[in-house]
Coordinates of C-alpha atoms and ligand atoms in Angstrom, one line a residue:
M1 CA -19.3 1.2 31.5
R2 CA -21.8 0.3 28.8
I3 CA -23.0 -3.1 28.8
S4 CA -25.5 -5.2 26.9
V5 CA -27.1 -8.2 28.6
F6 CA -28.2 -11.1 26.2
G7 CA -31.2 -13.1 27.8
L8 CA -33.6 -11.4 30.2
G9 CA -34.5 -14.4 32.5
Y10 CA -33.5 -14.8 35.9
V11 CA -29.8 -14.3 35.6
G12 CA -30.3 -11.7 32.9
C13 CA -32.8 -9.5 34.7
V14 CA -31.0 -9.6 38.0
S15 CA -27.6 -8.8 36.2
L16 CA -29.4 -6.0 34.3
G17 CA -30.8 -4.3 37.6
C18 CA -27.5 -5.0 39.7
L19 CA -25.3 -3.7 37.0
A20 CA -27.2 -0.5 36.8
Q21 CA -27.5 -0.1 40.5
N22 CA -23.5 -0.5 40.3
G23 CA -23.2 2.5 38.1
H24 CA -23.3 1.1 34.6
S25 CA -25.4 1.9 31.8
V26 CA -27.1 -1.4 30.6
V27 CA -29.4 -2.6 27.8
G28 CA -31.0 -6.0 27.9
V29 CA -31.6 -7.9 24.9
D30 CA -34.0 -10.7 24.4
T31 CA -35.9 -12.5 21.6
V32 CA -39.3 -12.4 23.4
E33 CA -40.9 -8.9 22.9
A34 CA -43.1 -9.2 26.1
K35 CA -39.9 -9.5 28.3
V36 CA -38.3 -6.4 26.3
D37 CA -41.7 -4.6 26.9
L38 CA -41.6 -5.3 30.7
I39 CA -38.1 -3.7 31.1
N40 CA -39.2 -0.7 28.9
A41 CA -42.0 -0.2 31.3
G42 CA -39.7 -0.3 34.3
K43 CA -40.7 -3.8 35.4
P44 CA -38.8 -6.9 35.9
T45 CA -39.2 -9.9 33.9
I46 CA -39.0 -12.2 37.0
I47 CA -40.5 -12.5 40.5
E48 CA -37.4 -11.9 43.1
K49 CA -36.9 -10.0 46.3
D50 CA -35.8 -6.2 45.5
I51 CA -35.4 -6.8 41.7
D52 CA -38.7 -4.6 41.0
V53 CA -37.2 -1.8 43.0
L54 CA -33.9 -1.9 41.4
V55 CA -35.2 -2.2 37.9
S56 CA -38.1 0.7 38.5
E57 CA -35.5 3.0 40.0
H58 CA -32.7 2.7 37.3
W59 CA -35.3 2.8 34.3
H60 CA -36.6 6.0 35.8
K61 CA -33.0 7.2 36.0
G62 CA -32.4 6.2 32.4
N63 CA -29.6 3.6 33.4
L64 CA -31.3 0.7 31.8
S65 CA -33.4 -0.4 28.9
A66 CA -34.2 -3.3 26.7
T67 CA -34.4 -4.1 22.9
T68 CA -34.7 -7.0 20.5
D69 CA -32.1 -5.2 18.4
Y70 CA -28.9 -7.1 19.0
I71 CA -26.9 -5.3 16.5
S72 CA -27.5 -1.9 18.0
A73 CA -27.0 -3.3 21.5
V74 CA -23.5 -4.7 20.8
C75 CA -22.4 -1.7 18.7
N76 CA -23.3 0.9 21.6
T77 CA -21.7 -1.2 24.4
D78 CA -18.2 -2.6 25.1
I79 CA -19.3 -5.7 27.0
S80 CA -21.9 -8.2 26.0
I81 CA -23.0 -10.5 28.8
V82 CA -24.4 -14.1 27.7
C83 CA -27.3 -15.0 30.1
V84 CA -29.3 -17.3 27.9
G85 CA -30.6 -20.7 29.1
T86 CA -28.8 -23.9 28.7
P87 CA -31.4 -26.5 29.4
S88 CA -30.8 -30.2 29.7
L89 CA -31.8 -32.3 26.6
G90 CA -33.4 -35.6 26.9
N91 CA -30.2 -37.4 26.8
G92 CA -28.6 -35.4 29.7
H93 CA -26.5 -33.3 27.3
L94 CA -27.0 -29.5 27.6
S95 CA -28.6 -27.5 24.8
M96 CA -26.2 -24.9 23.4
K97 CA -28.8 -23.7 21.0
S98 CA -29.4 -20.2 22.4
V99 CA -25.7 -19.6 23.4
F100 CA -24.7 -20.3 19.9
Q101 CA -27.5 -18.2 18.5
V102 CA -26.3 -15.3 20.8
A103 CA -22.7 -15.8 19.6
E104 CA -23.9 -15.5 15.9
Q105 CA -25.7 -12.3 16.7
I106 CA -22.8 -10.9 18.5
A107 CA -20.6 -11.9 15.6
D108 CA -22.8 -10.1 13.0
A109 CA -22.7 -7.0 15.2
I110 CA -19.0 -6.9 15.9
R111 CA -18.3 -7.3 12.1
K112 CA -19.7 -3.7 11.9
K113 CA -17.7 -2.6 15.0
E114 CA -14.4 -0.7 15.0
T115 CA -13.7 -1.1 18.8
F116 CA -12.5 -3.9 21.1
H117 CA -15.5 -5.9 22.2
V118 CA -15.7 -8.3 25.1
V119 CA -18.2 -11.2 25.3
V120 CA -18.6 -12.5 28.8
V121 CA -20.2 -16.3 29.0
R122 CA -22.3 -15.9 32.3
S123 CA -24.5 -19.0 31.3
T124 CA -23.5 -22.5 32.8
V125 CA -21.6 -24.1 29.9
L126 CA -19.2 -27.2 29.7
P127 CA -15.7 -26.8 29.3
G128 CA -14.6 -26.0 25.7
S129 CA -17.7 -24.1 25.0
N130 CA -15.7 -20.8 25.3
L131 CA -13.4 -21.8 22.6
K132 CA -16.1 -22.9 20.4
I133 CA -18.0 -19.6 20.9
G134 CA -14.6 -17.8 19.9
K135 CA -14.1 -19.7 16.8
L136 CA -17.9 -19.3 16.0
I137 CA -17.6 -15.4 16.2
E138 CA -14.2 -15.2 14.3
S139 CA -15.4 -17.4 11.5
R140 CA -18.7 -15.4 11.3
S141 CA -17.4 -11.9 11.8
G142 CA -14.0 -12.2 10.1
K143 CA -12.3 -10.5 13.2
T144 CA -9.7 -12.0 15.2
R145 CA -10.0 -13.3 18.8
N146 CA -7.9 -11.5 21.3
V147 CA -7.1 -8.9 18.8
D148 CA -10.7 -7.4 17.9
F149 CA -12.7 -9.2 20.6
A150 CA -12.2 -11.7 23.6
V151 CA -14.3 -14.4 25.2
I152 CA -14.3 -14.5 28.9
S153 CA -15.9 -17.2 31.1
N154 CA -17.5 -15.8 34.2
P155 CA -20.1 -18.1 35.9
E156 CA -23.1 -16.9 37.9
F157 CA -23.4 -18.3 41.6
L158 CA -26.9 -16.7 42.4
R159 CA -29.7 -18.8 43.9
E160 CA -33.4 -18.1 43.0
G161 CA -35.2 -16.6 45.9
S162 CA -32.0 -14.6 47.1
A163 CA -30.7 -13.7 43.7
V164 CA -30.2 -9.9 44.1
A165 CA -28.4 -10.6 47.4
D166 CA -26.3 -13.3 46.1
Y167 CA -25.6 -11.1 42.9
S168 CA -24.3 -8.4 45.0
R169 CA -22.4 -10.5 47.6
P170 CA -21.2 -13.8 45.6
A171 CA -18.5 -16.0 47.6
I172 CA -16.2 -15.2 44.9
T173 CA -15.9 -13.6 41.6
V174 CA -14.5 -16.0 38.9
I175 CA -12.8 -14.6 35.6
G176 CA -11.5 -17.1 33.2
G177 CA -9.5 -15.7 30.3
E178 CA -6.5 -15.2 28.4
N179 CA -6.8 -11.6 27.1
Q180 CA -5.5 -9.2 30.0
Q181 CA -7.5 -6.3 28.4
A182 CA -10.5 -8.1 28.7
I183 CA -10.1 -9.6 32.2
D184 CA -9.3 -6.0 33.5
L185 CA -12.6 -4.5 31.8
V186 CA -14.6 -7.3 33.5
R187 CA -12.7 -6.7 37.0
E188 CA -13.7 -3.0 36.4
M189 CA -17.5 -4.0 35.8
Y190 CA -17.4 -5.7 39.1
R191 CA -15.6 -3.0 41.1
N192 CA -18.6 -2.5 43.3
V193 CA -19.4 -6.2 44.0
D194 CA -18.1 -7.2 47.3
A195 CA -16.2 -10.4 46.5
S196 CA -12.6 -11.4 45.8
V197 CA -12.1 -11.8 42.1
M198 CA -10.1 -15.1 41.1
E199 CA -8.5 -15.1 37.7
V200 CA -8.5 -18.6 36.5
G201 CA -7.8 -20.5 33.4
I202 CA -10.9 -20.8 30.9
E203 CA -11.8 -24.4 31.6
V204 CA -11.4 -24.2 35.2
A205 CA -14.0 -21.2 35.2
E206 CA -16.3 -23.4 32.9
I207 CA -16.4 -26.4 35.1
I208 CA -16.4 -24.7 38.5
K209 CA -20.2 -24.2 38.4
Y210 CA -21.0 -28.0 37.5
V211 CA -18.6 -28.9 40.5
N212 CA -20.2 -26.5 43.1
N213 CA -24.0 -27.7 42.0
S214 CA -23.0 -31.4 42.1
F215 CA -21.5 -30.9 45.5
H216 CA -24.7 -29.0 46.8
A217 CA -26.8 -31.8 45.4
L218 CA -24.4 -34.3 47.3
K219 CA -24.8 -32.5 50.5
V220 CA -28.7 -32.4 50.3
T221 CA -28.9 -36.2 49.6
F222 CA -26.3 -36.9 52.3
A223 CA -28.2 -35.0 55.0
N224 CA -31.3 -36.9 53.7
E225 CA -29.9 -40.2 54.0
V226 CA -28.5 -39.3 57.5
E227 CA -32.1 -38.3 58.5
R228 CA -33.8 -41.3 57.1
I229 CA -31.4 -43.7 58.9
C230 CA -31.8 -41.6 62.2
S231 CA -35.6 -41.3 61.8
E232 CA -35.7 -45.2 62.0
Q233 CA -33.8 -45.4 65.1
G234 CA -36.0 -42.7 66.8
I235 CA -33.1 -40.2 66.6
N236 CA -33.9 -36.6 65.7
G237 CA -31.9 -36.5 62.2
R238 CA -32.1 -32.7 62.1
E239 CA -30.4 -32.4 65.5
V240 CA -27.8 -34.7 64.1
M241 CA -27.1 -32.4 61.2
D242 CA -27.2 -29.4 63.3
L243 CA -24.3 -31.0 65.6
F244 CA -22.6 -32.1 62.3
V245 CA -22.3 -28.6 60.9
K246 CA -20.8 -27.3 64.2
D247 CA -17.5 -29.0 63.3
K248 CA -16.0 -26.2 61.2
R249 CA -12.5 -28.1 61.3
L250 CA -13.3 -31.5 59.7
N251 CA -16.9 -31.3 58.4
I252 CA -17.7 -28.0 57.0
S253 CA -14.2 -26.9 55.7
A254 CA -11.6 -27.7 53.2
S255 CA -10.5 -30.8 55.0
Y256 CA -10.9 -34.0 52.9
L257 CA -11.5 -32.1 49.8
K258 CA -8.2 -32.3 48.2
P259 CA -7.9 -34.8 45.4
G260 CA -5.5 -37.5 46.1
F261 CA -5.5 -41.4 46.4
A262 CA -8.2 -43.5 47.9
Y263 CA -9.0 -43.1 51.8
G264 CA -8.3 -46.0 54.1
G265 CA -7.3 -46.5 57.8
S266 CA -8.8 -48.1 60.6
C267 CA -11.9 -45.6 61.0
L268 CA -13.4 -44.4 57.8
P269 CA -14.0 -47.7 56.0
K270 CA -15.3 -49.4 59.0
D271 CA -17.5 -46.5 60.4
L272 CA -18.9 -46.1 56.9
K273 CA -19.9 -49.7 56.8
G274 CA -21.4 -49.3 60.2
L275 CA -23.6 -46.6 59.0
R276 CA -24.8 -48.2 56.0
A277 CA -25.6 -51.4 58.0
L278 CA -27.6 -49.6 60.4
G279 CA -29.7 -48.1 57.6
H280 CA -29.9 -51.3 55.9
D281 CA -31.0 -53.3 58.8
S282 CA -34.0 -51.0 58.9
Y283 CA -34.7 -51.4 55.2
V284 CA -33.7 -47.7 54.7
N285 CA -32.0 -47.1 51.0
T286 CA -28.8 -45.2 51.2
P287 CA -27.6 -45.1 47.6
V288 CA -25.2 -42.1 48.3
L289 CA -23.5 -43.8 51.1
D290 CA -23.5 -47.1 49.4
A291 CA -21.6 -45.4 46.4
I292 CA -18.8 -44.0 48.5
E293 CA -17.0 -47.4 49.0
V294 CA -17.7 -48.2 45.1
S295 CA -16.0 -44.6 44.2
N296 CA -13.1 -45.5 46.4
D297 CA -12.8 -48.8 44.9
V298 CA -12.5 -47.1 41.6
Q299 CA -9.8 -44.8 42.8
K300 CA -7.8 -47.8 43.6
Q301 CA -8.2 -49.5 40.5
N302 CA -7.4 -46.3 38.6
G303 CA -4.1 -46.1 40.7
F304 CA -3.2 -49.6 39.7
E305 CA -3.9 -48.7 36.1
R306 CA -1.7 -45.5 36.3
I307 CA 1.1 -47.8 37.4
A308 CA 0.6 -50.6 34.8
R309 CA 0.1 -48.5 31.7
H310 CA 3.9 -47.7 31.7
G311 CA 4.8 -51.4 30.9
K312 CA 7.6 -51.6 33.4
R313 CA 7.8 -54.5 35.8
K314 CA 10.1 -53.1 38.5
I315 CA 8.0 -50.9 40.9
G316 CA 9.0 -48.9 44.1
L317 CA 6.4 -47.8 46.5
V318 CA 7.0 -44.7 48.5
G319 CA 4.5 -44.5 51.3
L320 CA 2.6 -47.7 52.5
S321 CA 0.5 -46.6 55.4
F322 CA -2.8 -45.2 54.9
K323 CA -1.6 -41.6 55.2
A324 CA 1.7 -39.9 55.9
G325 CA 2.9 -39.6 59.5
T326 CA 1.4 -42.8 60.8
D327 CA 2.5 -46.5 60.8
D328 CA -1.2 -47.8 60.6
L329 CA -1.3 -50.2 57.7
R330 CA -5.1 -51.4 58.5
S331 CA -7.2 -50.8 55.2
S332 CA -4.3 -48.8 53.5
P333 CA -5.0 -48.4 49.9
M334 CA -1.3 -48.6 49.1
V335 CA -1.1 -52.1 50.8
E336 CA -3.9 -53.1 48.2
I337 CA -1.7 -51.7 45.5
A338 CA 1.3 -53.6 46.6
E339 CA -0.8 -56.8 46.8
K340 CA -2.3 -56.4 43.4
L341 CA 1.1 -55.6 41.9
I342 CA 2.8 -58.8 43.4
G343 CA -0.3 -60.8 42.7
K344 CA 0.2 -60.0 39.0
G345 CA 4.0 -60.7 39.1
Y346 CA 5.6 -57.2 39.3
A347 CA 8.9 -56.8 41.3
V348 CA 7.9 -54.5 44.1
L349 CA 10.2 -52.6 46.7
I350 CA 8.6 -50.5 49.5
Y351 CA 9.8 -47.6 51.4
D352 CA 7.8 -46.0 54.4
K353 CA 9.4 -43.3 56.5
K354 CA 7.2 -44.5 59.6
V355 CA 7.1 -48.4 58.8
K356 CA 10.5 -49.6 60.0
L357 CA 10.3 -53.3 60.6
S358 CA 12.6 -53.2 63.4
Q359 CA 10.7 -50.6 65.4
L360 CA 7.1 -51.7 64.7
R361 CA 5.2 -53.0 67.7
G362 CA 1.6 -53.4 68.9
A363 CA -1.2 -53.5 66.6
N364 CA 0.7 -52.7 63.5
K365 CA 3.3 -55.5 63.9
F366 CA 0.5 -57.9 64.7
F367 CA -1.3 -56.6 61.4
I368 CA 1.9 -57.2 59.4
D369 CA 2.5 -60.8 60.9
E370 CA -1.1 -61.7 60.6
H371 CA -2.2 -60.3 57.4
I372 CA 0.7 -59.2 55.1
P373 CA 3.7 -61.2 56.3
H374 CA 4.8 -61.5 52.5
L375 CA 5.1 -57.7 52.3
S376 CA 7.8 -57.6 55.1
E377 CA 10.8 -58.8 52.9
L378 CA 9.9 -56.1 50.3
I379 CA 10.1 -53.3 52.8
S380 CA 13.4 -51.5 53.0
S381 CA 14.6 -48.7 55.2
D382 CA 16.6 -47.1 52.5
I383 CA 14.7 -44.9 50.1
S384 CA 17.6 -44.7 47.8
Y385 CA 17.9 -48.4 47.6
V386 CA 14.1 -48.6 46.6
I387 CA 14.4 -45.6 43.9
N388 CA 17.7 -47.0 42.5
N389 CA 16.4 -50.4 42.0
S390 CA 13.0 -49.7 40.3
E391 CA 11.8 -48.3 37.0
V392 CA 8.5 -46.8 38.4
I393 CA 8.3 -44.8 41.4
V394 CA 4.8 -44.8 42.9
L395 CA 4.3 -41.8 45.5
G396 CA 1.6 -42.8 48.0
H397 CA 2.5 -40.0 50.4
S398 CA 3.8 -36.4 50.0
L399 CA 7.9 -36.4 49.8
S400 CA 7.9 -32.8 51.4
D401 CA 9.6 -34.2 54.7
F402 CA 11.5 -36.9 53.3
E403 CA 15.3 -36.7 53.1
F404 CA 16.9 -38.2 49.9
D405 CA 18.5 -37.1 46.8
A406 CA 15.6 -35.9 44.6
S407 CA 17.7 -35.9 41.5
S408 CA 17.8 -39.9 41.7
L409 CA 14.2 -39.3 40.4
N410 CA 15.3 -37.7 37.3
E411 CA 15.5 -40.9 35.3
K412 CA 12.3 -42.6 36.7
I413 CA 8.9 -42.5 35.8
V414 CA 6.8 -41.0 38.6
V415 CA 3.3 -41.8 39.4
D416 CA 2.1 -39.4 42.1
L417 CA -0.8 -41.0 43.6
C418 CA -1.3 -38.8 46.5
G419 CA -1.2 -35.8 44.1
D420 CA 0.9 -33.6 46.6
N421 CA 4.2 -33.7 45.0
S422 CA 3.9 -31.6 42.0
Q423 CA 4.7 -28.6 44.2
T424 CA 7.7 -30.3 46.2
L425 CA 9.2 -31.7 43.0
P426 CA 7.8 -29.6 40.1
N427 CA 10.6 -30.7 37.5
V428 CA 10.5 -34.3 38.5
I429 CA 6.5 -34.6 38.3
A430 CA 6.0 -32.5 35.4
V431 CA 8.5 -34.3 33.1
N432 CA 8.3 -37.8 34.4
T433 CA 4.6 -38.2 35.2
A434 CA 3.2 -37.9 31.8
E435 CA 1.0 -40.9 31.0
P436 CA 1.7 -42.5 27.7
D437 CA -2.1 -42.5 26.3
D438 CA -3.1 -39.6 28.2
V439 CA -5.1 -37.9 25.4
R440 CA -8.6 -37.0 26.5
E441 CA -11.4 -36.0 24.1
P442 CA -13.1 -32.9 25.8
A443 CA -16.7 -33.4 26.4
L444 CA -17.5 -31.4 23.4
E445 CA -19.7 -34.0 21.9
A446 CA -22.2 -32.6 24.7
L447 CA -22.5 -29.3 23.0
Ligands
NAD501 N1 -31.6 -19.5 37.3 C1 -30.5 -19.6 38.0 O1 -30.7 -19.5 39.4 C2 -29.4 -19.5 37.7 C3 -28.1 -19.3 38.4 C4 -26.8 -19.4 37.9 C5 -26.5 -19.6 36.6 N2 -27.6 -19.9 35.7 C6 -27.3 -20.2 34.4 O2 -27.7 -19.1 33.7 C7 -28.1 -19.4 32.5 C8 -29.5 -18.6 32.4 O3 -30.4 -19.2 33.1 P1 -31.9 -18.4 33.4 O4 -32.4 -19.3 34.6 O5 -31.6 -17.1 33.5 O6 -32.5 -18.8 32.2 P2 -34.1 -18.4 31.6 O7 -34.5 -19.5 30.8 O8 -34.7 -17.6 32.7 O9 -33.7 -17.0 30.6 C9 -33.1 -17.4 29.5 C10 -33.5 -16.0 28.5 O10 -32.8 -16.0 27.6 C11 -33.7 -15.6 26.3 N3 -33.1 -15.8 25.0 C12 -32.8 -17.2 24.2 N4 -32.3 -17.0 23.1 C13 -31.9 -15.7 23.2 C14 -31.2 -14.7 22.0 N5 -30.8 -15.5 21.2 N6 -31.1 -13.5 22.5 C15 -31.5 -13.0 23.6 N7 -32.3 -13.8 24.5 C16 -32.4 -15.0 24.2 C17 -34.9 -16.4 26.6 O11 -36.0 -15.5 25.9 C18 -34.9 -16.1 28.2 O12 -35.7 -15.0 28.5 C19 -28.3 -21.0 32.3 O13 -27.1 -21.4 31.7 C20 -28.3 -21.3 33.7 O14 -27.9 -22.7 33.9 C21 -28.9 -19.9 36.2

């Protein structure tokens, strides 16, 4: 394929060399003549393992070159990949100056072009940017999106220091687009890259890089906080983290990474508090650990607001224990929701498959008798009774293993706090969960 790469920095230079290696004919475009000259002398613009060999080899073979002439670069290629920088501004927003400049350059070129052109946004940009780039190209070129050109979001996951290896073997290749012809062309461009291709919505493709990198930053700071606490206790923190990563079931895995309601139960809140106290007793600052409980409280408050905003007073809670499959009510966020609703004068009914008052014994019976006796009289063993006598049904657990007449939810407002029920009851959840004022402004002011 014939490909133009806009921006000859880290991402652009590595893309240039690797795309040529994968059998494509590639031309790099940059506004900095010195970078263009380097490529045209068979040299990379960056220092990275193996990139010098790739650029030199494919420059000698005539598979790659560079230019400042963006018009000819676009007119003589089928795909343009945008790899220009998107640095942070002083206020934390990111600068889209270079991306929009490239969009204008591509627009000027495709105004003269007769064939379909695909613009691939490889730079890291916020959700909504793809749409803006498309509008800008349309208005400036007079051409029509998804007819004369398409814009695909295709985030780059390489890391400096191992960029060529990361490019060649990414964990996944993400393609966000709405035009199948363009998606198929981008798939074809990566045919020699060893990774499964994930076709997703444009905004999912745009945000994933931010989510990935924020999580990586969280991992670094979490590990460092653990090490600081350990070192004050004379414990080898590196040994602790080496052990931590050995658990691939709960620690390094998809466990606990499904968005839903707040955490609770008898262990997570208690043990998090314990670890923080250990650190604080030795004057160790642990802002990441400290923030976890704060964030969990925000999730509970958010849950309450999602119920209250419907303006109804009769609320049915389905699921009371801290997670499905247990009758443990200690530190259950659903108990907190129930108490808050009752405190504010709502009429509350509760059903939980595992919390049957007549069968409760041991610690849980003691917990209800001691701490939440006022909830006992609201707990029913009949889910239909709870649904029929409530205006808003709040799902704290997945309904997948509940036996009840799902059509009884049809006339109800359903607030799916656990987040698991849109697949079990797609119609009910899609129709009935709409929030009355759920209109969010896209984060475009950041552009
Ligand atoms: N560096 C990384 O490790 C990495 C990894 C993944 C994603 N990203 C993202 O990729 C994007 C590029 O990052 P980078 O580190 O390669 O940036 P960079 O600053 O190294 O390179 C950007 C290049 O774009 C050129 N440029 C600016 N305006 C131009 C224009 N109008 N036409 C042509 N060239 C132009 C600049 O001269 C420069 O050579 C960013 O959005 C970044 O967040 C970077």
